[in-house]
Short mmCIF file of C-alpha atoms and ligand atoms in Angstrom, two decimals:
data_model
loop_
_atom_site.label_atom_id
_atom_site.label_comp_id
_atom_site.label_asym_id
_atom_site.label_seq_id
_atom_site.Cartn_x
_atom_site.Cartn_y
_atom_site.Cartn_z
CA MET A 22 81.20 89.42 140.09
CA ALA A 23 82.08 92.10 137.54
CA LYS A 24 84.64 90.46 134.75
CA ALA A 25 87.07 91.77 131.99
CA SER A 26 85.35 91.96 128.46
CA THR A 27 87.46 90.62 126.05
CA GLU A 28 85.50 89.69 122.94
CA GLN A 29 85.72 93.45 122.29
CA SER A 30 87.63 96.79 122.46
CA GLY A 31 84.52 100.04 121.92
CA PRO A 32 81.13 98.79 124.21
CA ARG A 33 78.68 97.05 124.05
CA HIS A 34 75.93 98.41 125.66
CA VAL A 35 75.71 102.45 126.13
CA ALA A 36 73.42 104.37 127.84
CA ILE A 37 72.86 107.85 127.98
CA ILE A 38 70.92 109.89 129.86
CA MET A 39 69.30 113.12 127.56
CA ASP A 40 69.79 115.18 129.29
CA GLY A 41 69.88 119.63 128.16
CA ASN A 42 66.78 119.99 126.55
CA GLY A 43 65.09 122.42 128.21
CA ARG A 44 68.36 124.67 128.25
CA TRP A 45 68.32 124.24 124.47
CA ALA A 46 65.39 125.40 124.52
CA GLN A 47 65.51 128.14 126.76
CA MET A 48 68.93 129.44 124.59
CA ARG A 49 66.70 129.79 121.75
CA GLY A 50 63.93 131.65 124.17
CA ARG A 51 62.01 128.80 123.10
CA PRO A 52 59.68 126.60 125.15
CA ARG A 53 60.48 123.63 127.14
CA LEU A 54 58.74 121.32 125.16
CA PHE A 55 60.10 122.64 122.28
CA GLY A 56 63.58 121.44 122.97
CA HIS A 57 62.03 118.16 123.56
CA HIS A 58 60.99 117.65 120.13
CA ALA A 59 64.07 118.28 119.03
CA GLY A 60 65.57 116.19 121.60
CA ALA A 61 63.01 113.02 120.35
CA LYS A 62 64.71 113.49 116.36
CA ARG A 63 67.94 113.13 117.47
CA VAL A 64 67.76 109.62 118.82
CA ARG A 65 67.11 108.25 115.52
CA GLU A 66 70.65 108.94 113.81
CA ILE A 67 72.45 107.73 117.05
CA VAL A 68 70.67 104.18 116.83
CA GLU A 69 71.41 104.31 113.59
CA ALA A 70 75.05 105.06 113.90
CA CYS A 71 74.96 101.90 116.76
CA PRO A 72 75.74 99.09 114.32
CA ASP A 73 78.67 101.15 113.06
CA ALA A 74 80.39 101.06 116.50
CA GLY A 75 79.85 98.09 117.45
CA VAL A 76 76.68 99.04 119.58
CA LYS A 77 74.14 96.39 120.21
CA PHE A 78 72.77 97.60 123.28
CA LEU A 79 71.36 101.44 123.81
CA THR A 80 69.59 102.38 126.68
CA ILE A 81 68.26 106.09 126.92
CA PHE A 82 66.48 107.92 129.24
CA ALA A 83 63.40 109.69 128.41
CA PHE A 84 61.76 110.17 132.45
CA SER A 85 63.10 110.07 135.44
CA THR A 86 60.83 108.88 138.33
CA GLU A 87 61.97 112.26 139.93
CA ASN A 88 60.91 114.14 136.54
CA TRP A 89 56.60 114.68 137.74
CA LYS A 90 57.61 116.96 139.39
CA ARG A 91 57.56 119.19 136.75
CA THR A 92 55.04 121.00 135.60
CA GLN A 93 52.27 119.23 134.95
CA SER A 94 51.99 120.87 131.26
CA GLU A 95 55.24 120.04 131.31
CA VAL A 96 54.46 116.34 132.67
CA SER A 97 51.82 116.54 130.12
CA GLY A 98 53.34 117.15 126.70
CA LEU A 99 56.22 114.50 128.27
CA MET A 100 53.80 112.19 127.57
CA SER A 101 51.79 113.24 124.43
CA LEU A 102 55.77 113.02 122.66
CA PHE A 103 55.82 109.83 124.29
CA GLN A 104 53.54 108.39 122.20
CA ARG A 105 53.91 110.29 119.14
CA TYR A 106 56.98 108.76 118.90
CA ILE A 107 55.75 105.45 119.35
CA THR A 108 53.03 106.44 116.75
CA GLY A 109 55.90 107.93 114.26
CA GLU A 110 58.98 105.27 114.11
CA ALA A 111 57.39 102.23 115.17
CA LYS A 112 57.71 100.78 111.60
CA ALA A 113 61.15 102.65 111.41
CA LEU A 114 61.95 100.77 114.31
CA LYS A 115 60.63 97.64 112.68
CA GLU A 116 62.43 97.69 109.19
CA ASN A 117 65.14 98.89 110.68
CA GLY A 118 66.01 95.78 112.36
CA ILE A 119 65.76 97.82 115.62
CA ARG A 120 64.61 96.20 119.34
CA VAL A 121 62.78 98.29 121.21
CA ARG A 122 61.73 97.30 124.99
CA PHE A 123 60.69 98.93 127.90
CA ILE A 124 62.11 99.67 131.13
CA GLY A 125 60.52 101.56 134.29
CA ASP A 126 57.45 102.03 136.52
CA ARG A 127 54.15 101.24 133.89
CA MET A 128 51.62 101.03 136.90
CA ARG A 129 52.00 105.50 136.27
CA LEU A 130 52.11 106.16 132.98
CA ALA A 131 48.48 105.76 130.59
CA THR A 132 46.68 102.66 129.17
CA LYS A 133 46.94 104.55 125.82
CA LEU A 134 50.35 105.40 126.86
CA VAL A 135 51.32 101.56 127.99
CA ASP A 136 49.50 100.05 125.19
CA LEU A 137 51.57 101.61 122.83
CA MET A 138 55.00 100.75 124.64
CA ASP A 139 53.50 96.88 124.26
CA ASP A 140 52.77 96.62 120.72
CA LEU A 141 55.75 98.48 120.02
CA GLU A 142 58.14 95.59 122.45
CA LEU A 143 55.68 92.89 120.32
CA MET A 144 56.08 94.14 117.15
CA THR A 145 60.20 94.71 116.56
CA SER A 146 60.42 91.58 118.54
CA ASP A 147 61.95 89.50 116.40
CA ASN A 148 64.84 91.79 116.01
CA ASP A 149 68.48 91.81 116.76
CA ARG A 150 69.80 94.40 114.27
CA VAL A 151 69.97 97.73 117.41
CA HIS A 152 67.93 95.89 120.74
CA LEU A 153 67.11 100.27 121.75
CA THR A 154 65.51 100.36 125.98
CA VAL A 155 63.33 103.69 127.37
CA ALA A 156 63.68 104.23 130.44
CA ILE A 157 60.04 106.27 130.91
CA ASN A 158 58.76 107.01 134.18
CA TYR A 159 62.49 105.59 135.83
CA GLY A 160 64.18 104.86 138.51
CA GLY A 161 67.21 103.35 139.47
CA ARG A 162 65.78 103.13 143.11
CA ASP A 163 62.34 102.29 142.30
CA GLU A 164 62.86 99.72 140.39
CA VAL A 165 65.09 97.72 142.71
CA ALA A 166 62.13 98.59 145.37
CA ARG A 167 60.35 96.75 142.77
CA ALA A 168 62.23 93.83 142.05
CA THR A 169 63.44 93.16 146.45
CA LYS A 170 58.65 93.79 146.53
CA ARG A 171 58.80 90.37 143.62
CA LEU A 172 62.03 89.14 145.74
CA ALA A 173 60.26 88.66 148.51
CA GLN A 174 56.95 87.56 147.47
CA ASP A 175 58.75 84.11 145.67
CA VAL A 176 60.68 83.46 148.82
CA ALA A 177 57.46 83.79 150.57
CA ASP A 178 56.27 82.15 148.43
CA GLY A 179 58.73 79.40 149.09
CA LYS A 180 60.40 79.81 145.54
CA LEU A 181 63.73 81.05 146.40
CA LYS A 182 65.22 80.63 149.49
CA PRO A 183 66.83 83.64 151.69
CA ALA A 184 69.96 81.79 152.52
CA ASN A 185 70.22 81.56 148.24
CA VAL A 186 70.11 85.94 147.56
CA ASP A 187 73.19 86.40 146.04
CA GLU A 188 74.66 89.32 143.27
CA GLU A 189 73.34 87.30 140.57
CA THR A 190 69.87 86.62 142.16
CA LEU A 191 68.14 89.84 142.64
CA PRO A 192 68.92 91.30 139.06
CA LYS A 193 66.59 87.99 137.39
CA TYR A 194 64.30 90.78 139.35
CA LEU A 195 65.05 93.51 137.90
CA ASP A 196 63.86 95.56 134.84
CA THR A 197 67.12 95.16 132.88
CA HIS A 198 67.03 90.98 133.10
CA VAL A 199 67.43 90.53 129.90
CA LEU A 200 69.91 92.92 129.57
CA PRO A 201 73.46 93.21 129.63
CA ASP A 202 75.36 95.95 131.88
CA PRO A 203 75.85 99.18 130.27
CA ASP A 204 80.09 99.96 129.93
CA LEU A 205 79.90 102.68 129.00
CA VAL A 206 77.17 105.88 130.30
CA ILE A 207 77.06 108.82 128.47
CA ARG A 208 75.14 112.18 129.81
CA THR A 209 74.27 115.99 127.87
CA SER A 210 74.53 118.62 129.55
CA GLY A 211 77.13 119.49 131.61
CA GLU A 212 76.15 118.13 134.13
CA ALA A 213 78.50 114.74 136.63
CA ARG A 214 75.84 112.71 138.26
CA ILE A 215 73.97 109.74 137.15
CA SER A 216 70.14 110.99 138.75
CA ASN A 217 68.43 108.02 139.40
CA PHE A 218 69.49 106.04 136.10
CA LEU A 219 70.84 102.36 135.98
CA LEU A 220 72.42 102.40 139.16
CA TRP A 221 72.57 98.55 140.06
CA GLN A 222 73.92 97.79 136.84
CA SER A 223 76.02 100.71 136.27
CA ALA A 224 78.45 99.76 139.19
CA TYR A 225 81.32 99.50 137.08
CA ALA A 226 80.83 101.13 133.38
CA GLU A 227 82.57 104.20 132.93
CA TYR A 228 81.10 107.28 132.74
CA ASP A 229 81.74 110.46 129.62
CA PHE A 230 79.86 113.51 131.27
CA LEU A 231 79.93 116.46 128.40
CA ASP A 232 79.19 119.65 127.31
CA THR A 233 76.86 119.41 124.75
CA LEU A 234 72.90 120.15 125.64
CA TRP A 235 71.13 116.19 123.89
CA PRO A 236 69.93 117.96 120.74
CA ASP A 237 73.10 118.88 119.83
CA PHE A 238 74.18 115.30 120.37
CA SER A 239 75.21 113.46 116.78
CA ALA A 240 76.71 111.21 115.21
CA GLU A 241 79.99 112.05 114.57
CA GLU A 242 79.91 113.06 118.19
CA PHE A 243 78.87 109.78 119.75
CA HIS A 244 81.63 107.71 117.30
CA LYS A 245 84.74 110.29 119.22
CA VAL A 246 82.39 109.17 123.02
CA VAL A 247 82.62 105.65 121.37
CA SER A 248 86.53 106.09 120.38
CA ARG A 249 87.94 107.36 124.13
CA TYR A 250 86.20 104.55 125.73
CA GLY A 251 87.85 101.97 123.59
CA LYS A 252 90.76 103.53 124.92
CA ARG A 253 90.09 102.56 128.68
CA GLU A 254 91.71 100.10 130.78
CA ARG A 255 89.05 98.32 132.91
CA ARG A 256 90.59 97.37 136.00
CA TYR A 257 87.04 95.68 137.93
CA GLY A 258 89.39 95.61 141.01
CA GLY A 259 92.74 94.16 139.68
CA VAL A 260 95.28 95.25 138.09
CA LYS A 261 96.20 95.47 135.26
CA ALA A 262 97.30 92.73 133.96
C1 IPE B 27 65.89 116.19 129.50
O1 IPE B 27 66.13 117.50 129.65
C2 IPE B 27 65.14 115.36 129.42
C3 IPE B 27 64.26 115.04 130.37
C4 IPE B 27 64.41 114.27 131.59
C5 IPE B 27 63.05 114.16 130.31
P1 IPE B 27 65.99 118.93 130.13
O2 IPE B 27 64.75 118.75 130.48
O3 IPE B 27 65.89 118.18 131.91
O4 IPE B 27 66.67 119.23 130.38
P2 IPE B 27 66.53 120.75 131.54
O5 IPE B 27 68.48 120.66 132.19
O6 IPE B 27 65.95 120.95 131.75
O7 IPE B 27 68.01 120.89 130.22
C1 IPE B 28 67.84 113.07 134.19
O1 IPE B 28 67.26 114.23 133.84
C2 IPE B 28 66.36 112.45 133.52
C3 IPE B 28 66.89 112.73 132.04
C4 IPE B 28 67.44 112.33 131.35
C5 IPE B 28 65.30 111.63 131.33
P1 IPE B 28 67.16 115.70 134.69
O2 IPE B 28 67.44 116.77 134.00
O3 IPE B 28 65.96 115.22 135.28
O4 IPE B 28 67.81 115.40 136.39
P2 IPE B 28 68.69 116.15 137.66
O5 IPE B 28 67.82 117.19 137.76
O6 IPE B 28 69.10 117.15 136.60
O7 IPE B 28 69.74 115.19 138.13
MG1 MG B 29 67.96 117.98 133.03
#
């Protein structure tokens, strides 16, 4: 059952749907990939804003299981951007104490990219300043389906009894099993939908939908959104104490 956290008033785990790169580029008469590059550049500033904001866990949505529907050139441009980003940022992430994890289905990603992801996870595994999780080829439904498949396998192998499956059991099979649930989910670009992001995990998250397009999102706005969260009252189905 979701429990109220009394330890801090700010969000410990913030998840962001980084949306609006395409429109940002379009407004400038540039190709969509130009927007994705501008968007990738915003990530470091937001990660670096986390310690001051009291945010220990930051999870960002970079590519959804539905984003394969885009043109081949946009998809391959994004895939090379991820490779370039990891290669270019690895040293700084390690030195700045950022622990990086990836969630999503790696099966459909190129081996080269998966190797870079594995290396970065390993390289930063002793870090603890900020826990950055990047969702690539991630879909909430896909994640629950993959988790269920592994859970069913454990039942078939006699490691788990169906009678013992409850809401504590299933999340242990999710990609996010080592992370706390997000307290706050932010979406930029004016769309008020979750687009298959962290479906199970955000059952009791607060949401903040911003009109800002992702490449324009700043540390200043991040701090504003985080302090707005502190004024909200989370009840988890109960009544005000
Ligand atoms: C978000 O920006 C990044 C990804 C989904 C990869 P979009 O590319 O969705 O930008 P818009 O929504 O078209 O403006
Ligand atoms: C959600 O944005 C996925 C990411 C930010 C990676 P989309 O742009 O793909 O979502 P829809 O299509 O507007 O729902
Ligand atoms: Mg979009």
